[in-house]
């Protein structure tokens, strides 16, 4: 089974959803590509498949897509702690995959959501910053292979310790959501915190401060995992949760294989940076720039 199973019907549904025909969509792709050629500060011209995903992520708005593509490259300098030493071949990121499951399910839900599952394999070993880098790394692969629509995130707290939970600081959570929003525009349709303990409450309180009320209302805290079987079909869940999909271990190995497959891309990303001296106009993202100017 391929890790990002997407057939033609998924793209067709996505285009219908945003009121585009294949012809008008390809015209949008060409418009964005031509725009990239006119931006001397950008380090490369993005492949069409990735431009298509950025358009889908931004509900086929060409202007928003331009902003997000610019930020895809620019953010590497703005938030260095997520992008320096972020190559998946590095020992600390290889080790992170051995102490924490941070995996994605191959089968899309009927509504075309992708299910992401996070779970500690070993207590007291996880570093949330590395988990965030890891999620951003597989998002880079998804731009090539997925049709990126909406996310369902499942946090399984079963093997998380109090110390693990305490590492999710407000600053770190803010940065994670800022990248998701300002680069990928990914829409979290639901977040299920399962096998939860009372000591998760401070993290929930943090999320309430950071997230828009509309998003915060999509967080469900559950004492066990039965809710997953009530909501999701067996095809979209791993074996660990009574589903028919690959187990968390199998998904982890599939992801490791994907990282190896894209190793040349990650090596290139280490070097890609925007040249702000050549930027034709100021970047429209004051909220992000303000947040990070204040941070550093």
C-alpha positions as YAML, in Angstrom:
chain: A
units: angstrom
residues:
- id: 1
  name: UNK
  ca: [0.00, 0.00, 0.00]
- id: 2
  name: UNK
  ca: [1.29, 3.47, -0.87]
- id: 3
  name: UNK
  ca: [1.49, 5.90, 2.03]
- id: 4
  name: UNK
  ca: [-0.45, 8.65, 0.25]
- id: 5
  name: UNK
  ca: [-3.11, 6.86, -1.73]
- id: 6
  name: UNK
  ca: [-4.80, 9.42, -3.99]
- id: 7
  name: UNK
  ca: [-6.67, 8.56, -7.19]
- id: 8
  name: UNK
  ca: [-8.01, 10.83, -9.92]
- id: 9
  name: UNK
  ca: [-11.49, 10.98, -8.36]
- id: 10
  name: UNK
  ca: [-10.04, 12.76, -5.30]
- id: 11
  name: UNK
  ca: [-8.63, 15.58, -7.43]
- id: 12
  name: UNK
  ca: [-11.90, 15.81, -9.36]
- id: 13
  name: UNK
  ca: [-13.88, 16.11, -6.12]
- id: 14
  name: UNK
  ca: [-11.48, 18.78, -4.86]
- id: 15
  name: UNK
  ca: [-11.88, 20.85, -8.03]
- id: 16
  name: UNK
  ca: [-15.68, 20.56, -7.87]
- id: 17
  name: UNK
  ca: [-15.59, 21.70, -4.27]
- id: 18
  name: UNK
  ca: [-13.80, 24.93, -5.28]
- id: 19
  name: UNK
  ca: [-15.79, 25.42, -8.46]
- id: 20
  name: UNK
  ca: [-12.90, 24.82, -10.88]
- id: 21
  name: UNK
  ca: [-12.73, 22.84, -14.11]
- id: 22
  name: UNK
  ca: [-9.55, 20.98, -15.02]
- id: 23
  name: UNK
  ca: [-8.89, 23.65, -17.64]
- id: 24
  name: UNK
  ca: [-9.37, 26.65, -15.31]
- id: 25
  name: UNK
  ca: [-7.32, 24.89, -12.63]
- id: 26
  name: UNK
  ca: [-4.39, 24.33, -15.00]
- id: 27
  name: UNK
  ca: [-4.63, 27.99, -16.03]
- id: 28
  name: UNK
  ca: [-4.31, 28.93, -12.34]
- id: 29
  name: UNK
  ca: [-1.25, 26.66, -12.05]
- id: 30
  name: UNK
  ca: [0.31, 28.41, -15.04]
- id: 31
  name: UNK
  ca: [-0.47, 31.86, -13.57]
- id: 32
  name: UNK
  ca: [1.29, 30.93, -10.32]
- id: 33
  name: UNK
  ca: [4.25, 29.41, -12.17]
- id: 34
  name: UNK
  ca: [4.68, 32.56, -14.27]
- id: 35
  name: UNK
  ca: [4.43, 34.68, -11.12]
- id: 36
  name: UNK
  ca: [7.23, 32.60, -9.52]
- id: 37
  name: UNK
  ca: [9.43, 33.30, -12.54]
- id: 38
  name: UNK
  ca: [8.93, 37.02, -11.93]
- id: 39
  name: UNK
  ca: [10.07, 36.80, -8.27]
- id: 40
  name: UNK
  ca: [13.88, 37.02, -8.27]
- id: 41
  name: UNK
  ca: [14.11, 36.45, -4.49]
- id: 42
  name: UNK
  ca: [12.64, 32.93, -4.69]
- id: 43
  name: UNK
  ca: [15.27, 30.18, -4.84]
- id: 44
  name: UNK
  ca: [13.52, 27.90, -7.39]
- id: 45
  name: UNK
  ca: [10.45, 27.51, -9.59]
- id: 46
  name: UNK
  ca: [8.13, 25.08, -7.82]
- id: 47
  name: UNK
  ca: [6.98, 21.92, -9.62]
- id: 48
  name: UNK
  ca: [3.41, 21.99, -10.96]
- id: 49
  name: UNK
  ca: [2.24, 19.15, -8.69]
- id: 50
  name: UNK
  ca: [3.15, 21.24, -5.63]
- id: 51
  name: UNK
  ca: [1.56, 24.39, -7.05]
- id: 52
  name: UNK
  ca: [-1.63, 22.34, -7.50]
- id: 53
  name: UNK
  ca: [-1.55, 21.36, -3.83]
- id: 54
  name: UNK
  ca: [-0.96, 24.94, -2.72]
- id: 55
  name: UNK
  ca: [-3.96, 26.02, -4.81]
- id: 56
  name: UNK
  ca: [-6.17, 23.30, -3.25]
- id: 57
  name: UNK
  ca: [-4.94, 24.26, 0.25]
- id: 58
  name: UNK
  ca: [-5.95, 27.85, -0.46]
- id: 59
  name: UNK
  ca: [-9.38, 27.01, -1.95]
- id: 60
  name: UNK
  ca: [-8.03, 27.86, -5.43]
- id: 61
  name: UNK
  ca: [-7.31, 31.51, -4.58]
- id: 62
  name: UNK
  ca: [-4.34, 32.47, -6.77]
- id: 63
  name: UNK
  ca: [-3.41, 35.46, -4.58]
- id: 64
  name: UNK
  ca: [-3.42, 33.46, -1.35]
- id: 65
  name: UNK
  ca: [-1.44, 30.71, -3.08]
- id: 66
  name: UNK
  ca: [1.26, 33.21, -4.06]
- id: 67
  name: UNK
  ca: [1.53, 34.39, -0.43]
- id: 68
  name: UNK
  ca: [1.79, 30.84, 0.93]
- id: 69
  name: UNK
  ca: [4.37, 29.74, -1.64]
- id: 70
  name: UNK
  ca: [6.46, 32.79, -0.79]
- id: 71
  name: UNK
  ca: [6.15, 31.91, 2.90]
- id: 72
  name: UNK
  ca: [7.06, 28.25, 2.21]
- id: 73
  name: UNK
  ca: [10.56, 29.48, 1.32]
- id: 74
  name: UNK
  ca: [10.76, 32.59, 3.53]
- id: 75
  name: UNK
  ca: [9.79, 30.88, 6.80]
- id: 76
  name: UNK
  ca: [12.99, 28.81, 6.71]
- id: 77
  name: UNK
  ca: [14.88, 31.97, 7.72]
- id: 78
  name: UNK
  ca: [12.14, 33.36, 10.00]
- id: 79
  name: UNK
  ca: [11.82, 30.30, 12.26]
- id: 80
  name: UNK
  ca: [15.27, 28.72, 12.16]
- id: 81
  name: UNK
  ca: [14.53, 26.40, 15.11]
- id: 82
  name: UNK
  ca: [12.20, 24.37, 12.86]
- id: 83
  name: UNK
  ca: [14.42, 24.44, 9.78]
- id: 84
  name: UNK
  ca: [18.06, 24.29, 10.89]
- id: 85
  name: UNK
  ca: [19.19, 20.68, 11.34]
- id: 86
  name: UNK
  ca: [15.82, 19.48, 10.05]
- id: 87
  name: UNK
  ca: [17.02, 16.94, 7.48]
- id: 88
  name: UNK
  ca: [15.30, 13.59, 8.27]
- id: 89
  name: UNK
  ca: [18.58, 11.68, 7.78]
- id: 90
  name: UNK
  ca: [20.12, 13.39, 10.84]
- id: 91
  name: UNK
  ca: [20.59, 11.12, 13.89]
- id: 92
  name: UNK
  ca: [18.34, 13.17, 16.24]
- id: 93
  name: UNK
  ca: [15.41, 12.96, 13.79]
- id: 94
  name: UNK
  ca: [16.02, 9.25, 13.11]
- id: 95
  name: UNK
  ca: [15.99, 8.70, 16.87]
- id: 96
  name: UNK
  ca: [12.79, 10.74, 17.23]
- id: 97
  name: UNK
  ca: [11.02, 8.24, 14.96]
- id: 98
  name: UNK
  ca: [12.08, 5.47, 17.34]
- id: 99
  name: UNK
  ca: [10.62, 7.14, 20.46]
- id: 100
  name: UNK
  ca: [7.46, 8.69, 19.01]
- id: 101
  name: UNK
  ca: [4.87, 7.70, 16.43]
- id: 102
  name: UNK
  ca: [4.05, 10.65, 14.25]
- id: 103
  name: UNK
  ca: [2.34, 8.94, 11.32]
- id: 104
  name: UNK
  ca: [-0.23, 9.49, 8.64]
- id: 105
  name: UNK
  ca: [-2.88, 7.05, 7.43]
- id: 106
  name: UNK
  ca: [-2.87, 6.01, 3.75]
- id: 107
  name: UNK
  ca: [-6.64, 5.91, 3.25]
- id: 108
  name: UNK
  ca: [-8.54, 9.19, 3.01]
- id: 109
  name: UNK
  ca: [-11.88, 9.46, 4.78]
- id: 110
  name: UNK
  ca: [-15.01, 9.83, 2.64]
- id: 111
  name: UNK
  ca: [-14.83, 13.59, 3.19]
- id: 112
  name: UNK
  ca: [-11.21, 13.48, 1.94]
- id: 113
  name: UNK
  ca: [-9.67, 14.11, 5.35]
- id: 114
  name: UNK
  ca: [-6.24, 12.72, 6.13]
- id: 115
  name: UNK
  ca: [-5.79, 11.20, 9.60]
- id: 116
  name: UNK
  ca: [-2.54, 12.01, 11.44]
- id: 117
  name: UNK
  ca: [-1.71, 10.05, 14.62]
- id: 118
  name: UNK
  ca: [0.74, 11.10, 17.32]
- id: 119
  name: UNK
  ca: [1.69, 8.78, 20.17]
- id: 120
  name: UNK
  ca: [4.73, 8.31, 22.41]
- id: 121
  name: UNK
  ca: [6.46, 4.96, 21.93]
- id: 122
  name: UNK
  ca: [8.61, 5.52, 25.02]
- id: 123
  name: UNK
  ca: [7.77, 7.89, 27.90]
- id: 124
  name: UNK
  ca: [10.13, 10.77, 28.81]
- id: 125
  name: UNK
  ca: [12.01, 10.54, 25.51]
- id: 126
  name: UNK
  ca: [10.00, 12.76, 23.20]
- id: 127
  name: UNK
  ca: [11.04, 16.25, 22.14]
- id: 128
  name: UNK
  ca: [8.00, 18.07, 20.74]
- id: 129
  name: UNK
  ca: [10.19, 20.40, 18.64]
- id: 130
  name: UNK
  ca: [11.53, 17.36, 16.77]
- id: 131
  name: UNK
  ca: [7.97, 16.05, 16.40]
- id: 132
  name: UNK
  ca: [7.00, 19.38, 14.81]
- id: 133
  name: UNK
  ca: [10.00, 19.24, 12.43]
- id: 134
  name: UNK
  ca: [8.98, 15.70, 11.53]
- id: 135
  name: UNK
  ca: [5.39, 16.76, 10.71]
- id: 136
  name: UNK
  ca: [6.70, 19.63, 8.56]
- id: 137
  name: UNK
  ca: [9.02, 17.17, 6.80]
- id: 138
  name: UNK
  ca: [6.26, 14.81, 5.81]
- id: 139
  name: UNK
  ca: [4.15, 17.80, 4.71]
- id: 140
  name: UNK
  ca: [6.94, 18.53, 2.20]
- id: 141
  name: UNK
  ca: [6.52, 15.01, 0.76]
- id: 142
  name: UNK
  ca: [2.74, 15.33, 0.76]
- id: 143
  name: UNK
  ca: [3.05, 18.33, -1.56]
- id: 144
  name: UNK
  ca: [4.36, 15.87, -4.18]
- id: 145
  name: UNK
  ca: [2.07, 12.91, -3.54]
- id: 146
  name: UNK
  ca: [-1.08, 13.88, -1.67]
- id: 147
  name: UNK
  ca: [-4.14, 15.94, -2.44]
- id: 148
  name: UNK
  ca: [-4.02, 18.14, 0.65]
- id: 149
  name: UNK
  ca: [-7.42, 19.05, 2.01]
- id: 150
  name: UNK
  ca: [-8.23, 18.74, 5.70]
- id: 151
  name: UNK
  ca: [-6.70, 16.99, 8.68]
- id: 152
  name: UNK
  ca: [-7.97, 14.95, 11.58]
- id: 153
  name: UNK
  ca: [-5.32, 14.78, 14.33]
- id: 154
  name: UNK
  ca: [-5.37, 11.99, 16.92]
- id: 155
  name: UNK
  ca: [-3.14, 12.43, 19.99]
- id: 156
  name: UNK
  ca: [-2.91, 9.15, 21.88]
- id: 157
  name: UNK
  ca: [-1.70, 9.97, 25.39]
- id: 158
  name: UNK
  ca: [-1.47, 6.35, 26.57]
- id: 159
  name: UNK
  ca: [2.31, 6.30, 27.08]
- id: 160
  name: UNK
  ca: [2.84, 10.02, 27.68]
- id: 161
  name: UNK
  ca: [4.27, 11.06, 31.03]
- id: 162
  name: UNK
  ca: [3.66, 14.29, 32.96]
- id: 163
  name: UNK
  ca: [7.15, 15.38, 31.82]
- id: 164
  name: UNK
  ca: [6.25, 14.75, 28.17]
- id: 165
  name: UNK
  ca: [3.11, 16.85, 28.45]
- id: 166
  name: UNK
  ca: [5.00, 19.69, 30.18]
- id: 167
  name: UNK
  ca: [7.27, 20.04, 27.13]
- id: 168
  name: UNK
  ca: [4.35, 21.36, 25.06]
- id: 169
  name: UNK
  ca: [4.89, 25.02, 25.99]
- id: 170
  name: UNK
  ca: [2.68, 27.89, 24.76]
- id: 171
  name: UNK
  ca: [5.55, 29.27, 22.63]
- id: 172
  name: UNK
  ca: [6.18, 25.95, 20.94]
- id: 173
  name: UNK
  ca: [2.47, 25.32, 20.29]
- id: 174
  name: UNK
  ca: [2.14, 28.85, 18.87]
- id: 175
  name: UNK
  ca: [5.02, 28.26, 16.48]
- id: 176
  name: UNK
  ca: [3.65, 24.90, 15.34]
- id: 177
  name: UNK
  ca: [0.23, 26.36, 14.55]
- id: 178
  name: UNK
  ca: [1.79, 29.45, 12.93]
- id: 179
  name: UNK
  ca: [3.69, 27.29, 10.43]
- id: 180
  name: UNK
  ca: [0.60, 25.18, 9.73]
- id: 181
  name: UNK
  ca: [-1.50, 28.27, 9.13]
- id: 182
  name: UNK
  ca: [0.96, 30.56, 7.36]
- id: 183
  name: UNK
  ca: [2.60, 28.00, 5.10]
- id: 184
  name: UNK
  ca: [0.18, 25.15, 4.54]
- id: 185
  name: UNK
  ca: [-3.23, 26.66, 5.42]
- id: 186
  name: UNK
  ca: [-4.10, 23.15, 6.60]
- id: 187
  name: UNK
  ca: [-7.51, 23.02, 8.16]
- id: 188
  name: UNK
  ca: [-7.80, 20.85, 11.26]
- id: 189
  name: UNK
  ca: [-11.30, 19.35, 11.07]
- id: 190
  name: UNK
  ca: [-10.97, 17.66, 14.44]
- id: 191
  name: UNK
  ca: [-8.45, 16.87, 17.15]
- id: 192
  name: UNK
  ca: [-9.05, 13.83, 19.33]
- id: 193
  name: UNK
  ca: [-6.97, 13.56, 22.51]
- id: 194
  name: UNK
  ca: [-7.54, 9.93, 23.50]
- id: 195
  name: UNK
  ca: [-6.48, 7.86, 26.54]
- id: 196
  name: UNK
  ca: [-6.27, 11.21, 28.26]
- id: 197
  name: UNK
  ca: [-5.26, 11.97, 31.85]
- id: 198
  name: UNK
  ca: [-6.03, 15.02, 34.02]
- id: 199
  name: UNK
  ca: [-2.47, 16.34, 33.53]
- id: 200
  name: UNK
  ca: [-3.33, 17.09, 29.88]
- id: 201
  name: UNK
  ca: [-5.49, 20.02, 31.09]
- id: 202
  name: UNK
  ca: [-2.71, 22.68, 31.03]
- id: 203
  name: UNK
  ca: [-2.03, 21.87, 27.36]
- id: 204
  name: UNK
  ca: [-5.75, 22.22, 26.57]
- id: 205
  name: UNK
  ca: [-5.74, 25.58, 28.37]
- id: 206
  name: UNK
  ca: [-2.76, 26.63, 26.19]
- id: 207
  name: UNK
  ca: [-4.57, 25.58, 23.02]
- id: 208
  name: UNK
  ca: [-7.60, 27.61, 24.07]
- id: 209
  name: UNK
  ca: [-5.40, 30.73, 24.21]
- id: 210
  name: UNK
  ca: [-3.70, 30.03, 20.87]
- id: 211
  name: UNK
  ca: [-6.49, 28.71, 18.66]
- id: 212
  name: UNK
  ca: [-9.45, 30.50, 17.21]
- id: 213
  name: UNK
  ca: [-12.65, 29.51, 19.08]
- id: 214
  name: UNK
  ca: [-13.95, 27.76, 15.94]
- id: 215
  name: UNK
  ca: [-10.89, 25.46, 15.88]
- id: 216
  name: UNK
  ca: [-10.79, 25.00, 19.66]
- id: 217
  name: UNK
  ca: [-14.36, 23.67, 19.56]
- id: 218
  name: UNK
  ca: [-13.10, 20.82, 17.37]
- id: 219
  name: UNK
  ca: [-10.92, 19.40, 20.17]
- id: 220
  name: UNK
  ca: [-12.36, 16.32, 21.88]
- id: 221
  name: UNK
  ca: [-10.76, 14.90, 25.02]
- id: 222
  name: UNK
  ca: [-11.60, 11.22, 25.62]
- id: 223
  name: UNK
  ca: [-10.62, 8.78, 28.37]
- id: 224
  name: UNK
  ca: [-10.23, 5.88, 25.93]
- id: 225
  name: UNK
  ca: [-10.17, 5.24, 22.17]
- id: 226
  name: UNK
  ca: [-13.74, 3.96, 21.63]
- id: 227
  name: UNK
  ca: [-14.79, 7.29, 20.07]
- id: 228
  name: UNK
  ca: [-12.54, 6.55, 17.07]
- id: 229
  name: UNK
  ca: [-14.54, 3.45, 16.12]
- id: 230
  name: UNK
  ca: [-17.77, 5.39, 16.48]
- id: 231
  name: UNK
  ca: [-16.62, 8.16, 14.14]
- id: 232
  name: UNK
  ca: [-14.21, 6.64, 11.61]
- id: 233
  name: UNK
  ca: [-14.55, 3.69, 9.27]
- id: 234
  name: UNK
  ca: [-12.28, 0.67, 9.77]
- id: 235
  name: UNK
  ca: [-10.51, 1.43, 6.48]
- id: 236
  name: UNK
  ca: [-9.26, 4.76, 7.82]
- id: 237
  name: UNK
  ca: [-7.87, 3.49, 11.16]
- id: 238
  name: UNK
  ca: [-4.68, 1.53, 11.96]
- id: 239
  name: UNK
  ca: [-4.88, -2.00, 13.40]
- id: 240
  name: UNK
  ca: [-3.95, -0.58, 16.84]
- id: 241
  name: UNK
  ca: [-7.41, 1.05, 17.03]
- id: 242
  name: UNK
  ca: [-9.49, -1.81, 15.62]
- id: 243
  name: UNK
  ca: [-9.07, -0.64, 12.02]
- id: 244
  name: UNK
  ca: [-8.05, -2.48, 8.89]
- id: 245
  name: UNK
  ca: [-5.11, -0.21, 8.06]
- id: 246
  name: UNK
  ca: [-1.41, -0.84, 8.70]
- id: 247
  name: UNK
  ca: [-0.25, -0.76, 12.34]
- id: 248
  name: UNK
  ca: [1.52, 2.28, 13.82]
- id: 249
  name: UNK
  ca: [4.84, 0.41, 13.48]
- id: 250
  name: UNK
  ca: [4.15, -0.34, 9.81]
- id: 251
  name: UNK
  ca: [3.15, 3.27, 9.13]
- id: 252
  name: UNK
  ca: [6.33, 4.46, 10.86]
- id: 253
  name: UNK
  ca: [8.46, 2.21, 8.62]
- id: 254
  name: UNK
  ca: [6.56, 3.39, 5.51]
- id: 255
  name: UNK
  ca: [7.34, 6.99, 6.47]
- id: 256
  name: UNK
  ca: [11.03, 6.20, 7.02]
- id: 257
  name: UNK
  ca: [11.11, 4.69, 3.51]
- id: 258
  name: UNK
  ca: [9.46, 7.85, 2.08]
- id: 259
  name: UNK
  ca: [12.08, 10.06, 3.73]
- id: 260
  name: UNK
  ca: [14.85, 7.94, 2.14]
- id: 261
  name: UNK
  ca: [13.11, 8.19, -1.24]
- id: 262
  name: UNK
  ca: [13.10, 12.01, -1.03]
- id: 263
  name: UNK
  ca: [16.59, 12.36, 0.45]
- id: 264
  name: UNK
  ca: [17.87, 14.47, -2.47]
- id: 265
  name: UNK
  ca: [15.02, 16.94, -1.96]
- id: 266
  name: UNK
  ca: [15.78, 17.33, 1.76]
- id: 267
  name: UNK
  ca: [19.49, 17.83, 0.98]
- id: 268
  name: UNK
  ca: [18.54, 20.59, -1.46]
- id: 269
  name: UNK
  ca: [16.14, 22.22, 1.06]
- id: 270
  name: UNK
  ca: [19.06, 22.57, 3.48]
- id: 271
  name: UNK
  ca: [20.53, 25.11, 1.03]
- id: 272
  name: UNK
  ca: [17.38, 26.83, -0.30]
- id: 273
  name: UNK
  ca: [16.83, 30.32, 1.08]
- id: 274
  name: UNK
  ca: [15.09, 33.43, -0.21]
- id: 275
  name: UNK
  ca: [17.25, 36.42, -1.08]
- id: 276
  name: UNK
  ca: [15.40, 39.29, 0.59]
- id: 277
  name: UNK
  ca: [17.59, 41.86, -1.15]
- id: 278
  name: UNK
  ca: [15.97, 40.84, -4.43]
- id: 279
  name: UNK
  ca: [12.40, 40.82, -3.12]
- id: 280
  name: UNK
  ca: [10.27, 43.04, -5.42]
- id: 281
  name: UNK
  ca: [7.73, 43.97, -2.73]
- id: 282
  name: UNK
  ca: [7.33, 43.67, 1.02]
- id: 283
  name: UNK
  ca: [6.01, 40.36, 2.27]
- id: 284
  name: UNK
  ca: [2.39, 40.65, 3.38]
- id: 285
  name: UNK
  ca: [2.54, 38.76, 6.64]
- id: 286
  name: UNK
  ca: [3.01, 41.28, 9.41]
- id: 287
  name: UNK
  ca: [1.35, 39.09, 12.01]
- id: 288
  name: UNK
  ca: [3.94, 36.36, 11.54]
- id: 289
  name: UNK
  ca: [6.87, 38.74, 11.18]
- id: 290
  name: UNK
  ca: [5.76, 40.64, 14.29]
- id: 291
  name: UNK
  ca: [5.47, 37.44, 16.31]
- id: 292
  name: UNK
  ca: [8.97, 36.32, 15.39]
- id: 293
  name: UNK
  ca: [10.63, 39.73, 15.51]
- id: 294
  name: UNK
  ca: [9.34, 39.90, 19.07]
- id: 295
  name: UNK
  ca: [10.51, 36.33, 19.80]
- id: 296
  name: UNK
  ca: [14.12, 36.67, 18.72]
...
